[in-house]
Structures are given as structure tokens and as C-alpha cells.
Short mmCIF file of C-alpha atoms in Angstrom, two decimals:
data_model
loop_
_atom_site.label_atom_id
_atom_site.label_comp_id
_atom_site.label_asym_id
_atom_site.label_seq_id
_atom_site.Cartn_x
_atom_site.Cartn_y
_atom_site.Cartn_z
CA MET Y 1 33.60 -7.65 -71.15
CA ALA Y 2 36.64 -6.64 -69.15
CA ALA Y 3 36.80 -7.57 -65.48
CA HIS Y 4 39.77 -6.78 -63.26
CA ARG Y 5 39.71 -8.94 -60.13
CA GLU Y 6 41.60 -6.50 -57.93
CA ALA Y 7 39.30 -3.64 -58.85
CA ALA Y 8 36.23 -5.85 -58.54
CA HIS Y 9 36.96 -6.50 -54.90
CA ARG Y 10 37.83 -2.91 -54.00
CA LYS Y 11 35.22 -1.50 -51.65
CA PRO Y 12 33.80 1.91 -52.59
CA ARG Y 13 34.77 4.72 -50.25
CA GLN Y 14 32.15 5.25 -47.59
CA ARG Y 15 30.52 8.70 -47.72
CA LEU Y 16 28.31 10.50 -45.27
CA PHE Y 17 24.84 10.95 -46.68
CA THR Y 18 23.86 14.54 -47.45
CA GLY Y 19 20.87 16.23 -49.00
CA SER Y 20 18.28 13.85 -50.46
CA ALA Y 21 20.39 10.84 -49.57
CA ALA Y 22 20.32 11.89 -45.92
CA ARG Y 23 16.56 12.26 -46.10
CA THR Y 24 16.23 8.78 -47.60
CA ALA Y 25 18.48 7.17 -44.98
CA ALA Y 26 16.65 8.93 -42.19
CA THR Y 27 13.33 7.91 -43.70
CA LEU Y 28 14.31 4.24 -43.72
CA ALA Y 29 15.48 4.45 -40.11
CA LEU Y 30 12.29 6.20 -39.06
CA ALA Y 31 10.23 3.59 -40.85
CA GLY Y 32 11.97 0.89 -38.87
CA ALA Y 33 11.08 2.66 -35.65
CA ALA Y 34 7.52 3.14 -36.81
CA THR Y 35 7.20 -0.56 -37.51
CA ALA Y 36 7.64 -1.29 -33.81
CA THR Y 37 4.52 0.74 -33.04
CA ALA Y 38 2.30 -0.65 -35.81
CA LEU Y 39 0.93 -4.04 -36.75
CA GLU Y 40 3.54 -5.44 -39.14
CA GLY Y 41 1.18 -7.73 -40.99
CA SER Y 42 -1.45 -5.10 -41.62
CA ALA Y 43 -1.57 -1.85 -43.54
CA GLN Y 44 -4.13 -0.33 -41.15
CA ALA Y 45 -2.78 2.95 -39.79
CA ASP Y 46 -2.23 3.07 -36.05
CA PRO Y 47 -3.97 6.18 -34.64
CA GLN Y 48 -0.75 6.96 -32.77
CA LEU Y 49 1.27 7.23 -35.98
CA THR Y 50 1.90 10.74 -37.18
CA THR Y 51 1.58 11.67 -40.83
CA ALA Y 52 5.38 11.68 -41.07
CA GLN Y 53 5.53 8.18 -39.61
CA VAL Y 54 2.91 6.91 -42.07
CA GLU Y 55 4.91 8.40 -44.94
CA ALA Y 56 8.11 6.89 -43.57
CA LYS Y 57 6.44 3.48 -43.33
CA VAL Y 58 5.25 3.80 -46.92
CA ASP Y 59 8.82 4.63 -47.96
CA ARG Y 60 10.02 1.53 -46.16
CA LEU Y 61 7.37 -0.65 -47.80
CA TYR Y 62 8.37 0.61 -51.24
CA HIS Y 63 12.01 -0.10 -50.42
CA ASP Y 64 11.18 -3.59 -49.15
CA ALA Y 65 9.12 -4.22 -52.28
CA GLU Y 66 12.14 -3.35 -54.42
CA VAL Y 67 14.34 -5.72 -52.38
CA ALA Y 68 11.75 -8.46 -52.90
CA THR Y 69 11.52 -7.58 -56.60
CA GLU Y 70 15.23 -8.22 -57.09
CA LYS Y 71 14.89 -11.53 -55.22
CA TYR Y 72 11.93 -12.36 -57.46
CA ASN Y 73 14.01 -11.51 -60.54
CA GLY Y 74 16.79 -13.81 -59.35
CA ALA Y 75 14.38 -16.64 -58.58
CA LYS Y 76 12.74 -16.21 -61.98
CA GLU Y 77 16.13 -16.42 -63.71
CA ARG Y 78 17.07 -19.56 -61.77
CA SER Y 79 13.67 -21.10 -62.46
CA ALA Y 80 14.09 -20.44 -66.18
CA ALA Y 81 17.53 -22.07 -66.09
CA SER Y 82 16.06 -25.17 -64.43
CA GLU Y 83 13.27 -25.34 -67.01
CA LYS Y 84 15.84 -25.14 -69.80
CA ALA Y 85 17.99 -27.87 -68.23
CA LEU Y 86 14.95 -30.09 -67.70
CA ASP Y 87 13.82 -29.64 -71.31
CA ALA Y 88 17.31 -30.51 -72.53
CA LEU Y 89 17.37 -33.70 -70.44
CA ARG Y 90 13.93 -34.71 -71.67
CA ASP Y 91 14.90 -34.05 -75.30
CA GLU Y 92 18.07 -36.11 -74.92
CA ALA Y 93 16.13 -38.95 -73.28
CA ALA Y 94 13.64 -38.87 -76.17
CA ARG Y 95 16.43 -39.03 -78.76
CA ARG Y 96 18.15 -41.90 -76.98
CA THR Y 97 14.84 -43.74 -76.60
CA GLU Y 98 14.28 -43.43 -80.34
CA ARG Y 99 17.73 -44.88 -81.03
CA LEU Y 100 17.04 -47.64 -78.50
CA ASN Y 101 13.79 -48.54 -80.23
CA THR Y 102 15.60 -48.71 -83.58
CA ALA Y 103 18.23 -51.03 -82.09
CA ARG Y 104 15.52 -53.20 -80.50
CA ASP Y 105 13.69 -53.44 -83.84
CA ALA Y 106 16.88 -54.63 -85.52
CA LEU Y 107 17.43 -57.23 -82.83
CA GLY Y 108 13.82 -58.32 -83.13
CA SER Y 109 14.17 -58.86 -86.88
CA TYR Y 110 17.33 -60.90 -86.33
CA ALA Y 111 15.67 -62.98 -83.61
CA ALA Y 112 12.66 -63.68 -85.87
CA ALA Y 113 14.92 -64.83 -88.70
CA GLN Y 114 16.81 -67.10 -86.35
CA TYR Y 115 13.56 -68.56 -85.07
CA ARG Y 116 12.36 -69.35 -88.61
CA SER Y 117 15.62 -71.11 -89.49
CA ALA Y 118 16.27 -72.74 -86.13
CA GLY Y 119 15.14 -76.20 -87.21
CA ILE Y 120 18.76 -77.22 -87.98
CA ASP Y 121 21.69 -76.36 -85.80
CA PRO Y 122 24.00 -73.93 -87.64
CA ALA Y 123 26.99 -76.29 -87.24
CA VAL Y 124 25.03 -79.21 -88.74
CA ARG Y 125 23.66 -76.98 -91.48
CA LEU Y 126 27.14 -75.91 -92.43
CA ALA Y 127 28.57 -79.40 -92.14
CA LEU Y 128 26.04 -80.64 -94.73
CA SER Y 129 27.38 -78.23 -97.30
CA SER Y 130 28.82 -80.04 -100.32
CA ASP Y 131 31.28 -77.22 -101.00
CA PRO Y 132 34.16 -77.04 -98.44
CA ASP Y 133 34.98 -73.50 -99.50
CA GLU Y 134 31.35 -72.48 -99.07
CA TYR Y 135 31.33 -74.19 -95.67
CA LEU Y 136 34.34 -72.23 -94.43
CA GLU Y 137 33.00 -68.95 -95.82
CA ARG Y 138 29.59 -69.42 -94.21
CA ALA Y 139 31.09 -70.54 -90.90
CA SER Y 140 33.18 -67.37 -90.77
CA PHE Y 141 30.10 -65.27 -91.59
CA GLU Y 142 28.03 -66.91 -88.83
CA ASP Y 143 30.78 -66.26 -86.27
CA ARG Y 144 31.02 -62.62 -87.28
CA ALA Y 145 27.24 -62.27 -87.21
CA GLY Y 146 27.14 -63.76 -83.72
CA ASP Y 147 29.78 -61.30 -82.52
CA ARG Y 148 27.88 -58.40 -84.06
CA GLN Y 149 24.61 -59.43 -82.45
CA ALA Y 150 26.30 -59.87 -79.07
CA GLY Y 151 27.69 -56.36 -79.47
CA ALA Y 152 24.26 -55.05 -80.46
CA ILE Y 153 22.71 -56.62 -77.35
CA ASN Y 154 25.36 -55.06 -75.14
CA GLY Y 155 24.76 -51.75 -76.91
CA VAL Y 156 21.05 -51.95 -76.13
CA ARG Y 157 21.85 -52.65 -72.49
CA ARG Y 158 24.13 -49.59 -72.36
CA GLN Y 159 21.44 -47.45 -73.97
CA ILE Y 160 18.87 -48.60 -71.42
CA GLY Y 161 21.28 -47.68 -68.61
CA ASP Y 162 21.99 -44.26 -70.16
CA ILE Y 163 18.29 -43.52 -70.50
CA ALA Y 164 17.66 -44.54 -66.89
CA ARG Y 165 20.40 -42.17 -65.73
CA LEU Y 166 19.01 -39.35 -67.87
CA ARG Y 167 15.56 -39.87 -66.41
CA SER Y 168 17.02 -39.86 -62.89
CA ARG Y 169 18.76 -36.55 -63.61
CA ALA Y 170 15.52 -35.18 -65.02
CA GLU Y 171 13.69 -36.15 -61.83
CA ASP Y 172 16.35 -34.37 -59.76
CA GLU Y 173 16.09 -31.28 -61.94
CA LEU Y 174 12.31 -31.38 -61.64
CA ALA Y 175 12.67 -31.27 -57.84
CA VAL Y 176 15.04 -28.29 -58.14
CA LEU Y 177 12.56 -26.57 -60.44
CA ALA Y 178 9.70 -27.12 -57.97
CA SER Y 179 11.81 -25.55 -55.20
CA ARG Y 180 12.72 -22.56 -57.36
CA ARG Y 181 9.11 -22.05 -58.37
CA ALA Y 182 8.17 -22.03 -54.69
CA ASP Y 183 10.82 -19.33 -54.10
CA LEU Y 184 9.44 -17.40 -57.05
CA LYS Y 185 5.93 -17.48 -55.64
CA GLU Y 186 7.14 -16.44 -52.19
CA HIS Y 187 8.97 -13.38 -53.53
CA LYS Y 188 6.07 -12.50 -55.82
CA ASP Y 189 3.66 -12.64 -52.90
CA THR Y 190 6.01 -10.48 -50.82
CA VAL Y 191 6.18 -7.80 -53.51
CA ARG Y 192 2.41 -7.73 -53.92
CA THR Y 193 1.82 -7.61 -50.17
CA LYS Y 194 4.31 -4.75 -49.63
CA LEU Y 195 2.82 -2.70 -52.46
CA ALA Y 196 -0.73 -3.36 -51.31
CA ASP Y 197 0.19 -2.33 -47.76
CA ALA Y 198 1.78 0.85 -49.09
CA ARG Y 199 -1.36 1.73 -51.03
CA LYS Y 200 -3.55 1.10 -47.99
CA LEU Y 201 -1.37 3.26 -45.78
CA LEU Y 202 -1.39 6.07 -48.32
CA ALA Y 203 -5.17 5.85 -48.39
CA THR Y 204 -5.24 6.79 -44.68
CA LEU Y 205 -3.73 10.19 -45.51
CA THR Y 206 -5.74 13.15 -46.67
CA ALA Y 207 -5.71 13.94 -50.37
CA ASP Y 208 -3.46 16.95 -49.75
CA ARG Y 209 -0.98 14.90 -47.71
CA ARG Y 210 -0.94 12.13 -50.35
CA ALA Y 211 -0.21 14.70 -53.03
CA ALA Y 212 2.52 16.24 -50.88
CA TYR Y 213 4.03 12.82 -50.24
CA GLU Y 214 4.05 11.96 -53.94
CA ARG Y 215 5.72 15.30 -54.76
CA SER Y 216 8.33 14.69 -52.06
CA ALA Y 217 8.99 11.11 -53.15
CA ASP Y 218 9.05 12.25 -56.76
CA ALA Y 219 11.72 14.84 -55.99
CA ALA Y 220 13.74 12.32 -53.96
CA HIS Y 221 13.85 10.00 -57.00
CA GLY Y 222 14.77 12.67 -59.50
CA GLY Y 223 11.45 14.04 -60.67
CA GLY Y 224 12.19 17.07 -62.80
CA ALA Y 225 15.95 16.67 -62.51
CA GLY Y 226 18.37 16.37 -65.38
CA GLN Y 227 17.47 19.37 -67.51
CA SER Y 228 20.99 20.77 -67.01
CA VAL Y 229 22.54 17.81 -68.88
CA PRO Y 230 21.35 17.88 -72.49
CA ARG Y 231 21.36 14.54 -74.28
CA GLY Y 232 24.76 13.78 -75.76
CA SER Y 233 26.51 16.68 -74.04
CA VAL Y 234 28.76 14.22 -72.16
CA ALA Y 235 30.50 11.79 -74.48
CA ALA Y 236 30.34 8.09 -73.70
CA PRO Y 237 33.72 6.32 -73.46
CA ASN Y 238 32.91 3.96 -76.35
CA ALA Y 239 30.24 3.18 -78.93
CA ARG Y 240 28.55 0.45 -76.89
CA ALA Y 241 28.24 2.63 -73.81
CA GLY Y 242 26.76 5.30 -76.09
CA GLN Y 243 24.18 2.82 -77.40
CA ALA Y 244 23.19 1.87 -73.85
CA VAL Y 245 22.75 5.52 -72.92
CA ASP Y 246 20.70 6.18 -76.06
CA PHE Y 247 18.39 3.29 -75.17
CA ALA Y 248 17.92 4.65 -71.64
CA TYR Y 249 16.98 8.07 -73.01
CA GLY Y 250 14.47 6.36 -75.28
CA ALA Y 251 12.89 4.69 -72.24
CA LEU Y 252 12.21 7.97 -70.41
CA GLY Y 253 8.60 8.22 -69.31
CA LYS Y 254 7.87 4.51 -69.55
CA PRO Y 255 6.22 3.06 -66.44
CA TYR Y 256 7.89 1.15 -63.64
CA VAL Y 257 6.51 -2.38 -63.41
CA TRP Y 258 8.22 -4.81 -61.08
CA GLY Y 259 9.73 -7.78 -62.89
CA ALA Y 260 9.57 -6.01 -66.27
CA THR Y 261 12.47 -5.87 -68.76
CA GLY Y 262 10.81 -3.85 -71.53
CA PRO Y 263 10.11 -2.78 -74.07
CA SER Y 264 7.03 -0.97 -72.72
CA SER Y 265 7.86 -1.03 -68.98
CA PHE Y 266 10.80 -1.74 -66.68
CA ASP Y 267 11.98 -2.25 -63.16
CA CYS Y 268 15.39 -0.84 -62.21
CA SER Y 269 17.61 -3.78 -63.18
CA GLY Y 270 15.33 -4.61 -66.10
CA LEU Y 271 16.06 -1.17 -67.56
CA THR Y 272 19.84 -1.46 -67.26
CA GLN Y 273 19.76 -5.00 -68.64
CA ALA Y 274 17.68 -3.88 -71.63
CA ALA Y 275 19.91 -0.84 -72.24
CA TRP Y 276 23.06 -2.92 -72.45
CA ARG Y 277 21.29 -5.66 -74.41
CA ALA Y 278 20.58 -2.99 -77.04
CA ALA Y 279 24.35 -2.44 -77.13
CA GLY Y 280 24.98 -6.14 -77.74
CA ILE Y 281 26.03 -7.07 -74.20
CA SER Y 282 24.15 -9.51 -71.99
CA LEU Y 283 23.89 -8.52 -68.33
CA PRO Y 284 22.60 -10.74 -65.52
CA ARG Y 285 19.10 -9.99 -64.29
CA THR Y 286 19.50 -8.63 -60.75
CA THR Y 287 21.18 -5.65 -59.13
CA TYR Y 288 23.33 -7.85 -56.91
CA THR Y 289 24.66 -9.76 -59.94
CA GLN Y 290 24.94 -6.77 -62.27
CA ILE Y 291 27.36 -5.06 -59.87
CA ASN Y 292 29.84 -7.88 -60.63
CA ALA Y 293 29.28 -7.74 -64.40
CA GLY Y 294 32.22 -5.48 -65.15
CA ARG Y 295 35.05 -3.47 -63.66
CA ARG Y 296 34.32 -1.58 -60.46
CA VAL Y 297 34.89 2.17 -60.71
CA SER Y 298 34.85 4.87 -58.07
CA ARG Y 299 32.26 7.61 -57.96
CA SER Y 300 34.83 10.13 -59.18
CA GLU Y 301 35.56 7.98 -62.26
CA LEU Y 302 31.98 7.67 -63.48
CA ALA Y 303 31.40 7.87 -67.24
CA PRO Y 304 28.20 7.58 -69.32
CA GLY Y 305 27.03 3.98 -69.53
CA ASP Y 306 28.34 2.98 -66.09
CA LEU Y 307 25.96 1.18 -63.75
CA VAL Y 308 25.44 2.98 -60.46
CA PHE Y 309 24.10 1.10 -57.42
CA PHE Y 310 22.38 2.23 -54.24
CA TYR Y 311 21.39 1.19 -50.72
CA PRO Y 312 22.91 -1.45 -48.46
CA GLY Y 313 22.46 -4.81 -50.12
CA VAL Y 314 22.73 -3.22 -53.59
CA THR Y 315 18.98 -3.14 -54.22
CA HIS Y 316 18.71 -0.35 -56.80
CA VAL Y 317 20.54 0.48 -60.03
CA GLY Y 318 20.60 3.23 -62.62
CA LEU Y 319 22.53 4.04 -65.80
CA TYR Y 320 24.93 6.98 -65.48
CA ILE Y 321 24.61 9.66 -68.19
CA GLY Y 322 27.12 12.26 -66.99
CA GLY Y 323 26.95 15.45 -64.97
CA GLY Y 324 26.30 13.55 -61.74
CA GLN Y 325 23.05 12.18 -63.15
CA MET Y 326 21.55 8.87 -64.19
CA ILE Y 327 18.48 7.40 -65.83
CA HIS Y 328 16.61 4.86 -63.69
CA ALA Y 329 13.25 3.20 -63.07
CA PRO Y 330 12.45 4.49 -59.55
CA ARG Y 331 9.42 2.68 -58.10
CA PRO Y 332 5.73 1.93 -58.77
CA GLY Y 333 3.94 5.09 -59.85
CA ALA Y 334 7.18 6.81 -60.88
CA PRO Y 335 8.16 6.36 -64.55
CA VAL Y 336 11.67 6.03 -65.95
CA ARG Y 337 13.39 9.36 -65.42
CA ILE Y 338 16.59 11.30 -64.92
CA ALA Y 339 17.84 11.67 -61.35
CA ARG Y 340 20.88 12.81 -59.44
CA VAL Y 341 23.21 10.09 -58.25
CA SER Y 342 23.28 11.94 -54.93
CA ASP Y 343 19.54 11.38 -54.46
CA MET Y 344 20.09 7.93 -52.88
CA PRO Y 345 22.73 6.24 -50.71
CA PHE Y 346 25.52 5.33 -53.15
CA ALA Y 347 26.72 1.69 -52.95
CA GLY Y 348 29.14 1.40 -55.89
CA ALA Y 349 29.52 1.50 -59.65
CA THR Y 350 30.52 -0.87 -62.44
CA ARG Y 351 31.83 -0.23 -65.96
CA VAL Y 352 30.40 -2.89 -68.23
CA ALA Y 353 32.46 -2.07 -71.35
#
């Protein structure tokens, strides 16, 4: 995976938002203003909120849920890494304990034999030998045996110390894991709360207004777009990029599920990770780590297979397919689809391979 440091730190050119992107940016700003006039911890609609303000607040809740989803994905990845490290430490401690027990058994057998023959001091026993050559040979053997047993005892002591250190490291890793699991739960709860609040707010609208909102949100995230770019009409720069694009096309219509990486459902970064995994390349799990997983490219340089990122904080990602369009997993209720890159505030792009 090529990565050019200079390009990786180049900031994408700032652009004024137009069209759908302008609507999205304005919506987020309006939602922030609406928040000041509504109870933040509740999804109950304030009678003073207009329909537009309710819709803007729902937009904001969906956006916040996606931010929390990426934090959840990162916490889940870190938690999995801690679990793996803890398992490795425990396995190593178990192996060393087994070797320690074997060494202790050997020492125990030696000690038992010494006890059974300890009635005569070894020096006296040797001195009583009638054969001087045998005496010298046995004396040398006893000395060597004593040295070996002293070494074995020291080895056991070292093994005990190593196991104690391994167990201490395992306890530290267990504490890290507990902290990361707490983060995971916090982000999971945030996602669920934001989505529940969005559903409750939408329920305060009339059926016609809900349908109109869904159509509007659908259009803003690319619903119905992409028919002008037939599959394969824009060549990918290499075979792996082509494989990633093919996977993304195969995912069209599959549902958005936060935290999902396929094969039956995806969130935004889960889709791009799965697409490139199908091409034999492992991407990190979150949007804010995927943006650093390759060489940064400008919007004018985009080629099929590039990752395209959106919003301040880099909270959304799609897979570019050419013609100014991408395939992405938009949000709950909106399946994987083709959308225009211009539909959302552009934050940058990365070429993985």
C-alpha cells in the first residue's frame, strides 16, 4: 500500500458548498439552533418548533448517530485488540506454567532420590569405594550433578519470576480491556439514543410530512442517482481497485446497519473496508483512520476505488466509482446506493492502491 508522507499531509482545497451540500450544511446549522429551543435529552417535539426545525433536528440526530457509530467502531476495534493481547498473555503464562511444573517434577524426583540415599554422606560413600578409579569417576559425576541441580533450581526461580511478570501484564491488560469495553458501551448507548430520538421526532410529523422528509433525505444521500454511469464505464486504475468497485456494486440495496461490516449489511466505513478486503487489502475500521490508509488525492484526481470522505471530523466515507459518483451506505433506513460526491460536504480523498 503506497503512502506518500508529503501528499498525506496536504490539506484538501476548501470549497464553498453548493446544491445538496449547501442544503446539508445549512440543515446541520439549523439543527444546532433548534437544539437551543428544545429539550436536548428528550425527543419530545417542542410546540414552538416548526416542521422544518423538526426535520433539521432529525438530520442532526442522524449525523450525530453516525459520528457515534464511528467512535463505536474504533472502540470495538481497540477492545478486540486488548482481548487478543490478553489471550496471548494468558496462553503464554499457561505454557510457561506447564514448563515450570515439569521442572518442579524433575526436581522433586531428584530430591526424593537424595532423601532415600541420604543415610551416608556422599563424600564418605565415595571414600569407602575400593576402586580409586571408580571413586574419582563417581566424585566427578556427583559434582556435575550438583551443578546441574543448582542450575535447575535457579531456572525454576527464573520461570516463577517470568510467570509473575506475565500475570502482572495480563492484569494491566485486563484493566485496559475493561476501560475500552466501557467506552464501547458508552458509544453504543449514544448511537441507540440518537436513533431513538430521531424516530420519536419523526413520529411527531404527519404521515405526509414524514414521507416528504424521507424523499428529501433520500435525494440528499443519492437516492435514484447514478444511472448516468453504467457499471464498468469508467476504468479502475488497477485490478485491485476494480475488485473493490465490483464488490461495492454487489452490495447495492443492502441495508445500513450501524457497526456492520457485511456481508448482509453495512455501515459506511464497514462497506469500504469490506470492498477493499475483497481486493486483498486490509483497511482500518473507522473513517478517521481509513483517510490515512493510502495516498491523499485531490477531488480533481479521483479514480474508481478511491475513498471519498465527508463532513468536518471525517465522519462519512464512500467508494468512488467515476463520473463524480460513489457507492456508500448512507444512514439507517437508506440502503447502500449510488450518490453524487457533491451531495455532502467534501472532506478529502485517499487512494488505497
